[in-house]
Short mmCIF file of N, CA and C and ligand atoms in Angstrom, two decimals:
data_model
loop_
_atom_site.label_atom_id
_atom_site.label_comp_id
_atom_site.label_asym_id
_atom_site.label_seq_id
_atom_site.Cartn_x
_atom_site.Cartn_y
_atom_site.Cartn_z
N MET A 4 -4.28 12.07 -29.30
CA MET A 4 -3.55 11.42 -28.21
C MET A 4 -3.17 9.99 -28.64
N PRO A 5 -1.90 9.57 -28.40
CA PRO A 5 -1.52 8.20 -28.79
C PRO A 5 -2.28 7.19 -27.94
N SER A 6 -2.53 5.99 -28.50
CA SER A 6 -3.28 5.01 -27.71
C SER A 6 -2.35 4.21 -26.79
N LYS A 7 -1.04 4.27 -27.07
CA LYS A 7 -0.06 3.57 -26.23
C LYS A 7 1.14 4.48 -26.03
N LYS A 8 1.80 4.33 -24.90
CA LYS A 8 3.09 5.02 -24.77
C LYS A 8 3.98 4.26 -23.79
N VAL A 9 5.27 4.57 -23.89
CA VAL A 9 6.23 3.94 -22.99
C VAL A 9 6.25 4.75 -21.69
N VAL A 10 6.02 4.07 -20.59
CA VAL A 10 6.10 4.76 -19.30
C VAL A 10 7.21 4.14 -18.46
N THR A 11 7.78 4.94 -17.59
CA THR A 11 8.79 4.42 -16.66
C THR A 11 8.23 4.55 -15.25
N LEU A 12 8.11 3.40 -14.61
CA LEU A 12 7.63 3.39 -13.22
C LEU A 12 8.82 3.07 -12.32
N HIS A 13 8.97 3.83 -11.28
CA HIS A 13 10.06 3.55 -10.33
C HIS A 13 9.45 2.74 -9.19
N VAL A 14 9.44 1.42 -9.37
CA VAL A 14 8.75 0.56 -8.42
C VAL A 14 9.74 0.06 -7.37
N ASN A 15 9.49 0.42 -6.14
CA ASN A 15 10.36 0.02 -5.03
C ASN A 15 11.83 0.31 -5.34
N GLY A 16 12.06 1.45 -5.97
CA GLY A 16 13.42 1.90 -6.25
C GLY A 16 14.00 1.39 -7.55
N GLU A 17 13.25 0.56 -8.28
CA GLU A 17 13.77 0.02 -9.54
C GLU A 17 12.99 0.61 -10.72
N ALA A 18 13.72 1.15 -11.68
CA ALA A 18 13.04 1.73 -12.85
C ALA A 18 12.57 0.62 -13.78
N ARG A 19 11.28 0.62 -14.10
CA ARG A 19 10.71 -0.38 -15.01
C ARG A 19 10.03 0.35 -16.16
N GLU A 20 10.45 -0.02 -17.37
CA GLU A 20 9.90 0.63 -18.55
C GLU A 20 8.91 -0.33 -19.21
N ILE A 21 7.78 0.19 -19.60
CA ILE A 21 6.77 -0.69 -20.19
C ILE A 21 5.87 0.12 -21.13
N THR A 22 5.46 -0.53 -22.22
CA THR A 22 4.54 0.14 -23.15
C THR A 22 3.11 -0.13 -22.68
N VAL A 23 2.36 0.94 -22.51
CA VAL A 23 1.06 0.82 -21.85
C VAL A 23 -0.04 1.52 -22.66
N PRO A 24 -1.15 0.83 -22.92
CA PRO A 24 -2.30 1.52 -23.53
C PRO A 24 -2.90 2.54 -22.55
N ALA A 25 -3.56 3.53 -23.10
CA ALA A 25 -4.07 4.64 -22.29
C ALA A 25 -5.02 4.19 -21.18
N HIS A 26 -5.76 3.11 -21.43
CA HIS A 26 -6.79 2.72 -20.46
C HIS A 26 -6.28 1.79 -19.35
N ARG A 27 -5.01 1.36 -19.44
CA ARG A 27 -4.52 0.34 -18.50
C ARG A 27 -4.28 0.96 -17.12
N THR A 28 -4.72 0.26 -16.08
CA THR A 28 -4.55 0.81 -14.73
C THR A 28 -3.17 0.46 -14.18
N LEU A 29 -2.80 1.22 -13.16
CA LEU A 29 -1.53 0.95 -12.47
C LEU A 29 -1.57 -0.45 -11.86
N LEU A 30 -2.71 -0.85 -11.33
CA LEU A 30 -2.84 -2.19 -10.76
C LEU A 30 -2.51 -3.26 -11.81
N GLU A 31 -3.11 -3.13 -12.98
CA GLU A 31 -2.87 -4.13 -14.03
C GLU A 31 -1.40 -4.17 -14.42
N VAL A 32 -0.81 -2.99 -14.55
CA VAL A 32 0.58 -2.94 -15.00
C VAL A 32 1.52 -3.49 -13.92
N LEU A 33 1.27 -3.14 -12.67
CA LEU A 33 2.13 -3.66 -11.60
C LEU A 33 2.08 -5.18 -11.56
N ARG A 34 0.90 -5.75 -11.70
CA ARG A 34 0.79 -7.21 -11.66
C ARG A 34 1.44 -7.83 -12.90
N GLU A 35 1.30 -7.13 -14.03
CA GLU A 35 1.96 -7.59 -15.26
C GLU A 35 3.48 -7.60 -15.08
N LEU A 36 3.99 -6.66 -14.30
CA LEU A 36 5.43 -6.59 -14.04
C LEU A 36 5.87 -7.59 -12.96
N GLY A 37 4.93 -8.36 -12.46
CA GLY A 37 5.28 -9.38 -11.46
C GLY A 37 5.00 -8.96 -10.03
N HIS A 38 4.46 -7.77 -9.83
CA HIS A 38 4.18 -7.31 -8.47
C HIS A 38 2.81 -7.81 -8.02
N VAL A 39 2.73 -9.14 -7.86
CA VAL A 39 1.45 -9.73 -7.49
C VAL A 39 1.13 -9.55 -6.00
N GLU A 40 2.09 -8.91 -5.27
CA GLU A 40 1.76 -8.55 -3.88
C GLU A 40 0.70 -7.44 -3.85
N VAL A 41 0.51 -6.76 -4.97
CA VAL A 41 -0.56 -5.76 -5.07
C VAL A 41 -1.82 -6.51 -5.46
N LYS A 42 -2.80 -6.52 -4.58
CA LYS A 42 -3.96 -7.39 -4.77
C LYS A 42 -5.10 -6.70 -5.52
N CYS A 43 -5.84 -7.52 -6.23
CA CYS A 43 -6.99 -7.03 -6.96
C CYS A 43 -8.26 -7.56 -6.28
N GLY A 44 -9.03 -6.65 -5.71
CA GLY A 44 -10.27 -7.06 -5.04
C GLY A 44 -11.47 -6.69 -5.88
N CYS A 45 -11.83 -5.41 -5.85
CA CYS A 45 -13.09 -4.98 -6.49
C CYS A 45 -12.88 -4.29 -7.84
N GLU A 46 -11.68 -3.73 -8.03
CA GLU A 46 -11.36 -2.94 -9.23
C GLU A 46 -12.27 -1.73 -9.41
N LYS A 47 -12.85 -1.24 -8.32
CA LYS A 47 -13.64 0.00 -8.44
C LYS A 47 -13.49 0.93 -7.23
N GLY A 48 -12.40 0.77 -6.50
CA GLY A 48 -12.12 1.73 -5.43
C GLY A 48 -12.87 1.48 -4.14
N ASP A 49 -13.44 0.29 -3.99
CA ASP A 49 -14.22 0.02 -2.77
C ASP A 49 -13.43 -0.66 -1.66
N CYS A 50 -12.43 -1.49 -2.03
CA CYS A 50 -11.85 -2.39 -1.01
C CYS A 50 -10.47 -2.00 -0.50
N GLY A 51 -9.70 -1.27 -1.29
CA GLY A 51 -8.36 -0.85 -0.85
C GLY A 51 -7.29 -1.94 -0.94
N ALA A 52 -7.64 -3.13 -1.43
CA ALA A 52 -6.65 -4.21 -1.51
C ALA A 52 -5.49 -3.87 -2.43
N CYS A 53 -5.74 -2.95 -3.35
CA CYS A 53 -4.74 -2.61 -4.37
C CYS A 53 -3.93 -1.37 -4.00
N ALA A 54 -4.04 -0.90 -2.76
CA ALA A 54 -3.38 0.36 -2.39
C ALA A 54 -1.86 0.27 -2.48
N VAL A 55 -1.28 1.30 -3.07
CA VAL A 55 0.18 1.45 -3.12
C VAL A 55 0.47 2.92 -2.81
N LEU A 56 1.73 3.24 -2.62
CA LEU A 56 2.10 4.65 -2.46
C LEU A 56 2.59 5.17 -3.81
N LEU A 57 2.08 6.33 -4.19
CA LEU A 57 2.52 7.01 -5.41
C LEU A 57 3.16 8.32 -4.94
N ASP A 58 4.48 8.40 -5.08
CA ASP A 58 5.23 9.52 -4.50
C ASP A 58 4.84 9.74 -3.03
N GLY A 59 4.70 8.63 -2.32
CA GLY A 59 4.46 8.70 -0.88
C GLY A 59 3.01 8.83 -0.46
N GLU A 60 2.11 8.97 -1.43
CA GLU A 60 0.69 9.14 -1.10
C GLU A 60 -0.06 7.85 -1.43
N ALA A 61 -0.93 7.41 -0.52
CA ALA A 61 -1.67 6.17 -0.77
C ALA A 61 -2.71 6.40 -1.86
N VAL A 62 -2.71 5.50 -2.85
CA VAL A 62 -3.73 5.57 -3.91
C VAL A 62 -4.25 4.16 -4.15
N ASP A 63 -5.48 4.08 -4.63
CA ASP A 63 -5.99 2.80 -5.11
C ASP A 63 -5.45 2.62 -6.52
N SER A 64 -4.61 1.60 -6.70
CA SER A 64 -3.97 1.47 -8.02
C SER A 64 -4.97 1.04 -9.09
N CYS A 65 -6.14 0.51 -8.67
CA CYS A 65 -7.17 0.14 -9.65
C CYS A 65 -7.87 1.37 -10.22
N LEU A 66 -7.75 2.51 -9.54
CA LEU A 66 -8.39 3.74 -10.01
C LEU A 66 -7.38 4.71 -10.60
N THR A 67 -6.13 4.26 -10.68
CA THR A 67 -5.06 5.14 -11.15
C THR A 67 -4.57 4.64 -12.51
N LEU A 68 -4.63 5.47 -13.50
CA LEU A 68 -4.12 5.05 -14.81
C LEU A 68 -2.60 4.98 -14.75
N ALA A 69 -2.05 3.97 -15.40
CA ALA A 69 -0.59 3.78 -15.36
C ALA A 69 0.13 5.00 -15.92
N TRP A 70 -0.48 5.66 -16.89
CA TRP A 70 0.15 6.85 -17.47
C TRP A 70 0.40 7.92 -16.41
N ARG A 71 -0.51 7.97 -15.42
CA ARG A 71 -0.38 8.97 -14.36
C ARG A 71 0.84 8.72 -13.47
N ALA A 72 1.30 7.47 -13.48
CA ALA A 72 2.44 7.12 -12.62
C ALA A 72 3.77 7.24 -13.36
N ASP A 73 3.71 7.68 -14.61
CA ASP A 73 4.94 7.78 -15.41
C ASP A 73 5.96 8.68 -14.72
N GLY A 74 7.16 8.12 -14.51
CA GLY A 74 8.26 8.90 -13.91
C GLY A 74 8.15 9.06 -12.41
N ARG A 75 7.17 8.42 -11.80
CA ARG A 75 6.95 8.63 -10.37
C ARG A 75 7.33 7.39 -9.56
N ALA A 76 7.46 7.59 -8.25
CA ALA A 76 7.86 6.50 -7.36
C ALA A 76 6.63 5.73 -6.89
N VAL A 77 6.65 4.43 -7.12
CA VAL A 77 5.57 3.56 -6.66
C VAL A 77 6.14 2.63 -5.59
N THR A 78 5.48 2.58 -4.45
CA THR A 78 5.94 1.67 -3.40
C THR A 78 4.85 0.67 -3.10
N THR A 79 5.24 -0.61 -3.14
CA THR A 79 4.30 -1.68 -2.78
C THR A 79 4.74 -2.25 -1.43
N VAL A 80 3.98 -3.17 -0.92
CA VAL A 80 4.29 -3.68 0.42
C VAL A 80 5.66 -4.37 0.47
N THR A 81 6.11 -4.95 -0.64
CA THR A 81 7.43 -5.58 -0.60
C THR A 81 8.55 -4.54 -0.64
N GLY A 82 8.21 -3.33 -1.05
CA GLY A 82 9.19 -2.25 -1.03
C GLY A 82 9.43 -1.73 0.38
N LEU A 83 8.52 -2.01 1.29
CA LEU A 83 8.71 -1.57 2.68
C LEU A 83 9.72 -2.44 3.40
N GLY A 84 9.66 -3.73 3.12
CA GLY A 84 10.56 -4.66 3.80
C GLY A 84 10.16 -6.07 3.44
N GLY A 85 11.00 -7.00 3.85
CA GLY A 85 10.74 -8.41 3.56
C GLY A 85 11.28 -9.26 4.68
N PRO A 86 11.40 -10.55 4.47
CA PRO A 86 11.83 -11.46 5.55
C PRO A 86 13.14 -11.03 6.22
N ASP A 87 14.06 -10.43 5.46
CA ASP A 87 15.36 -10.07 6.05
C ASP A 87 15.39 -8.67 6.65
N ASP A 88 14.41 -7.87 6.32
CA ASP A 88 14.38 -6.49 6.86
C ASP A 88 12.92 -6.08 7.07
N VAL A 89 12.30 -6.76 7.99
CA VAL A 89 10.86 -6.59 8.21
C VAL A 89 10.56 -5.16 8.70
N HIS A 90 9.62 -4.52 8.05
CA HIS A 90 9.20 -3.18 8.48
C HIS A 90 8.36 -3.32 9.75
N PRO A 91 8.45 -2.35 10.69
CA PRO A 91 7.65 -2.43 11.92
C PRO A 91 6.17 -2.68 11.68
N LEU A 92 5.61 -2.15 10.59
CA LEU A 92 4.18 -2.42 10.33
C LEU A 92 3.97 -3.90 9.99
N GLN A 93 4.86 -4.44 9.18
CA GLN A 93 4.73 -5.86 8.83
C GLN A 93 4.90 -6.72 10.08
N ALA A 94 5.90 -6.37 10.91
CA ALA A 94 6.15 -7.15 12.13
C ALA A 94 4.94 -7.07 13.06
N ALA A 95 4.35 -5.89 13.16
CA ALA A 95 3.22 -5.71 14.09
C ALA A 95 1.99 -6.48 13.60
N PHE A 96 1.76 -6.52 12.30
CA PHE A 96 0.63 -7.29 11.78
C PHE A 96 0.80 -8.77 12.12
N ILE A 97 2.03 -9.26 12.05
CA ILE A 97 2.29 -10.67 12.39
C ILE A 97 2.07 -10.86 13.89
N GLU A 98 2.70 -10.00 14.67
CA GLU A 98 2.66 -10.13 16.14
C GLU A 98 1.24 -10.02 16.69
N HIS A 99 0.43 -9.14 16.13
CA HIS A 99 -0.92 -8.91 16.67
C HIS A 99 -1.99 -9.72 15.96
N GLY A 100 -1.60 -10.61 15.08
CA GLY A 100 -2.59 -11.42 14.36
C GLY A 100 -3.48 -10.54 13.49
N GLY A 101 -2.87 -9.55 12.82
CA GLY A 101 -3.66 -8.61 12.01
C GLY A 101 -4.01 -9.13 10.63
N ALA A 102 -3.70 -10.38 10.36
CA ALA A 102 -4.04 -10.95 9.04
C ALA A 102 -4.51 -12.39 9.20
N GLN A 103 -5.60 -12.69 8.55
CA GLN A 103 -6.02 -14.10 8.50
C GLN A 103 -5.75 -14.62 7.09
N CYS A 104 -6.66 -14.38 6.14
CA CYS A 104 -6.35 -14.84 4.78
C CYS A 104 -5.23 -14.00 4.18
N GLY A 105 -5.08 -12.75 4.64
CA GLY A 105 -3.99 -11.88 4.20
C GLY A 105 -4.26 -11.13 2.92
N TYR A 106 -5.43 -11.31 2.32
CA TYR A 106 -5.66 -10.67 1.02
C TYR A 106 -5.69 -9.15 1.12
N CYS A 107 -6.25 -8.67 2.20
CA CYS A 107 -6.34 -7.20 2.36
C CYS A 107 -5.06 -6.59 2.89
N THR A 108 -4.15 -7.44 3.40
CA THR A 108 -3.03 -6.96 4.21
C THR A 108 -2.07 -6.01 3.46
N PRO A 109 -1.67 -6.32 2.21
CA PRO A 109 -0.77 -5.37 1.54
C PRO A 109 -1.37 -3.97 1.45
N GLY A 110 -2.65 -3.89 1.13
CA GLY A 110 -3.30 -2.58 1.02
C GLY A 110 -3.45 -1.92 2.38
N MET A 111 -3.78 -2.71 3.40
CA MET A 111 -3.91 -2.17 4.76
C MET A 111 -2.58 -1.56 5.21
N ILE A 112 -1.51 -2.31 4.95
CA ILE A 112 -0.19 -1.85 5.41
C ILE A 112 0.21 -0.58 4.67
N MET A 113 -0.09 -0.50 3.39
CA MET A 113 0.29 0.72 2.66
C MET A 113 -0.54 1.92 3.10
N ALA A 114 -1.82 1.70 3.38
CA ALA A 114 -2.65 2.80 3.89
C ALA A 114 -2.14 3.23 5.27
N ALA A 115 -1.75 2.24 6.08
CA ALA A 115 -1.24 2.55 7.42
C ALA A 115 0.09 3.30 7.32
N LYS A 116 0.92 2.91 6.36
CA LYS A 116 2.22 3.59 6.17
C LYS A 116 1.98 5.07 5.84
N ALA A 117 1.06 5.32 4.92
CA ALA A 117 0.78 6.72 4.55
C ALA A 117 0.26 7.49 5.77
N LEU A 118 -0.59 6.83 6.55
CA LEU A 118 -1.15 7.49 7.74
C LEU A 118 -0.04 7.83 8.74
N LEU A 119 0.83 6.85 9.04
CA LEU A 119 1.88 7.08 10.05
C LEU A 119 2.94 8.06 9.56
N ASP A 120 3.15 8.13 8.25
CA ASP A 120 4.09 9.13 7.73
C ASP A 120 3.56 10.53 8.01
N GLU A 121 2.25 10.66 7.98
CA GLU A 121 1.64 11.96 8.18
C GLU A 121 1.40 12.26 9.66
N ASP A 122 1.05 11.22 10.40
CA ASP A 122 0.72 11.38 11.81
C ASP A 122 1.33 10.22 12.60
N PRO A 123 2.47 10.45 13.23
CA PRO A 123 3.17 9.36 13.92
C PRO A 123 2.45 8.87 15.18
N SER A 124 1.50 9.64 15.68
CA SER A 124 0.80 9.24 16.92
C SER A 124 -0.72 9.27 16.72
N PRO A 125 -1.25 8.47 15.85
CA PRO A 125 -2.69 8.56 15.59
C PRO A 125 -3.51 7.94 16.72
N THR A 126 -4.69 8.48 16.94
CA THR A 126 -5.64 7.86 17.86
C THR A 126 -6.33 6.73 17.09
N THR A 127 -7.11 5.93 17.81
CA THR A 127 -7.85 4.87 17.12
C THR A 127 -8.82 5.47 16.10
N GLU A 128 -9.40 6.62 16.45
CA GLU A 128 -10.30 7.29 15.50
C GLU A 128 -9.56 7.72 14.25
N ASP A 129 -8.34 8.23 14.43
CA ASP A 129 -7.52 8.62 13.27
C ASP A 129 -7.23 7.41 12.40
N ILE A 130 -6.94 6.29 13.05
CA ILE A 130 -6.62 5.06 12.29
C ILE A 130 -7.86 4.61 11.52
N LYS A 131 -9.01 4.68 12.19
CA LYS A 131 -10.26 4.28 11.50
C LYS A 131 -10.47 5.14 10.26
N ARG A 132 -10.23 6.45 10.43
CA ARG A 132 -10.40 7.36 9.29
C ARG A 132 -9.38 7.05 8.20
N GLY A 133 -8.12 6.86 8.60
CA GLY A 133 -7.05 6.61 7.64
C GLY A 133 -7.24 5.33 6.85
N LEU A 134 -7.90 4.36 7.49
CA LEU A 134 -8.10 3.07 6.83
C LEU A 134 -9.54 2.88 6.35
N SER A 135 -10.28 3.98 6.27
CA SER A 135 -11.69 3.84 5.93
C SER A 135 -11.90 3.32 4.51
N GLY A 136 -10.88 3.39 3.67
CA GLY A 136 -11.01 2.87 2.31
C GLY A 136 -10.52 1.45 2.17
N ASN A 137 -10.22 0.79 3.29
CA ASN A 137 -9.68 -0.57 3.23
C ASN A 137 -10.60 -1.53 3.97
N LEU A 138 -11.04 -2.54 3.25
CA LEU A 138 -11.97 -3.51 3.84
C LEU A 138 -11.24 -4.82 4.16
N CYS A 139 -11.64 -5.43 5.28
CA CYS A 139 -11.15 -6.76 5.64
C CYS A 139 -12.37 -7.62 5.90
N ARG A 140 -12.43 -8.75 5.26
CA ARG A 140 -13.63 -9.58 5.42
C ARG A 140 -13.44 -10.65 6.49
N CYS A 141 -12.21 -10.85 7.00
CA CYS A 141 -12.07 -11.98 7.93
C CYS A 141 -11.38 -11.70 9.25
N THR A 142 -10.42 -10.80 9.32
CA THR A 142 -9.70 -10.63 10.60
C THR A 142 -10.55 -9.88 11.62
N GLY A 143 -11.32 -8.94 11.13
CA GLY A 143 -11.97 -8.00 12.05
C GLY A 143 -10.95 -6.91 12.26
N TYR A 144 -11.41 -5.73 12.65
CA TYR A 144 -10.51 -4.57 12.61
C TYR A 144 -9.74 -4.35 13.90
N THR A 145 -10.18 -4.95 15.01
CA THR A 145 -9.54 -4.66 16.29
C THR A 145 -8.05 -5.00 16.27
N ARG A 146 -7.74 -6.17 15.74
CA ARG A 146 -6.33 -6.59 15.70
C ARG A 146 -5.53 -5.73 14.73
N ILE A 147 -6.16 -5.33 13.67
CA ILE A 147 -5.47 -4.47 12.70
C ILE A 147 -5.14 -3.12 13.35
N PHE A 148 -6.10 -2.57 14.08
CA PHE A 148 -5.86 -1.28 14.75
C PHE A 148 -4.76 -1.44 15.82
N SER A 149 -4.78 -2.57 16.57
CA SER A 149 -3.74 -2.80 17.59
C SER A 149 -2.37 -2.87 16.92
N ALA A 150 -2.31 -3.53 15.76
CA ALA A 150 -1.04 -3.66 15.05
C ALA A 150 -0.52 -2.28 14.65
N ILE A 151 -1.42 -1.42 14.22
CA ILE A 151 -0.98 -0.09 13.76
C ILE A 151 -0.53 0.76 14.95
N HIS A 152 -1.24 0.68 16.07
CA HIS A 152 -0.79 1.39 17.28
C HIS A 152 0.60 0.91 17.67
N SER A 153 0.79 -0.40 17.63
CA SER A 153 2.06 -0.97 18.04
C SER A 153 3.19 -0.54 17.10
N ALA A 154 2.93 -0.57 15.79
CA ALA A 154 3.94 -0.15 14.82
C ALA A 154 4.26 1.34 15.01
N ALA A 155 3.24 2.12 15.31
CA ALA A 155 3.46 3.56 15.52
C ALA A 155 4.41 3.77 16.70
N ARG A 156 4.19 2.99 17.77
CA ARG A 156 5.08 3.09 18.95
C ARG A 156 6.51 2.73 18.57
N THR A 157 6.66 1.62 17.85
CA THR A 157 8.00 1.18 17.46
C THR A 157 8.69 2.24 16.60
N LEU A 158 7.95 2.78 15.65
CA LEU A 158 8.55 3.79 14.76
C LEU A 158 8.95 5.04 15.53
N ARG A 159 8.13 5.42 16.53
CA ARG A 159 8.46 6.60 17.34
C ARG A 159 9.73 6.33 18.14
N GLU A 160 9.80 5.11 18.72
CA GLU A 160 11.00 4.75 19.50
C GLU A 160 12.23 4.77 18.61
N GLN A 161 12.11 4.22 17.41
CA GLN A 161 13.26 4.19 16.48
C GLN A 161 13.70 5.61 16.16
N ARG A 162 12.73 6.50 15.99
CA ARG A 162 13.05 7.88 15.65
C ARG A 162 13.78 8.55 16.83
N ASP A 163 13.32 8.22 18.06
CA ASP A 163 13.94 8.83 19.25
C ASP A 163 15.38 8.36 19.43
N VAL A 164 15.64 7.10 19.04
CA VAL A 164 16.97 6.51 19.23
C VAL A 164 17.96 7.13 18.25
N VAL A 165 17.49 7.37 17.00
CA VAL A 165 18.41 7.90 15.96
C VAL A 165 18.87 9.31 16.32
S1 FES B 216 -9.15 -3.44 -6.08
FE1 FES B 216 -8.76 -1.32 -5.93
S2 FES B 216 -10.06 -0.62 -4.36
FE2 FES B 216 -10.60 -2.72 -4.62
S1 FES B 217 -7.27 -10.85 6.39
FE1 FES B 217 -8.70 -11.73 4.99
S2 FES B 217 -9.63 -9.99 4.09
FE2 FES B 217 -8.40 -9.16 5.62
#
C-alpha cells in the first residue's frame, strides 16, 4: 500500500486535491486546507467538535481517515450558510443563545443538521440521542435543544411554503 496518495475532497461544493499520508485524519486535512471552522477538541471521538457531514452523514472527522473521504462530499458548518445566507440552524443558535464560547457549535450544528435531515420533527429525547456524541462545556444543553426545536419548526415551515 502506498504511504501517500492524492485525494480529492469535495468540501462545501469545491473540489480540493491534496496529497495525504495514509494516517492523516480528515480533521487534520480540512484544517490544513483552511477549514478552521472544523474544531479540534479531543481527537479521539469523545467531544464531537470536529463533526462534519460525509455524503450527508455526520462523522467525527478526527476518527475518519482522509483517504476514506476521497471523492466524497464533505460539508462543514460554513457550507450550510454564512452571514449573507444564514441557515435556520445557525440563526436559531444565535437567537436562542445556543453558543457561549462557540467551540462546540460547528459540531453541534452539523450533528443537528444530520438529525433534522433524517427526522424533521424530533422530540427532545430524539435531539438528546442525536447529539449524544457532542459535548458542550459552557452553554448547557437546554438552549441548544431549544435552538434545534426552533430550527426544525422553521425548516418545516419553509418546506410547507415551497
Ligand atoms: S475532536 Fe473529534 S470527537 Fe473530539
Ligand atoms: S459553547 Fe462553549 S463548549 Fe459549547
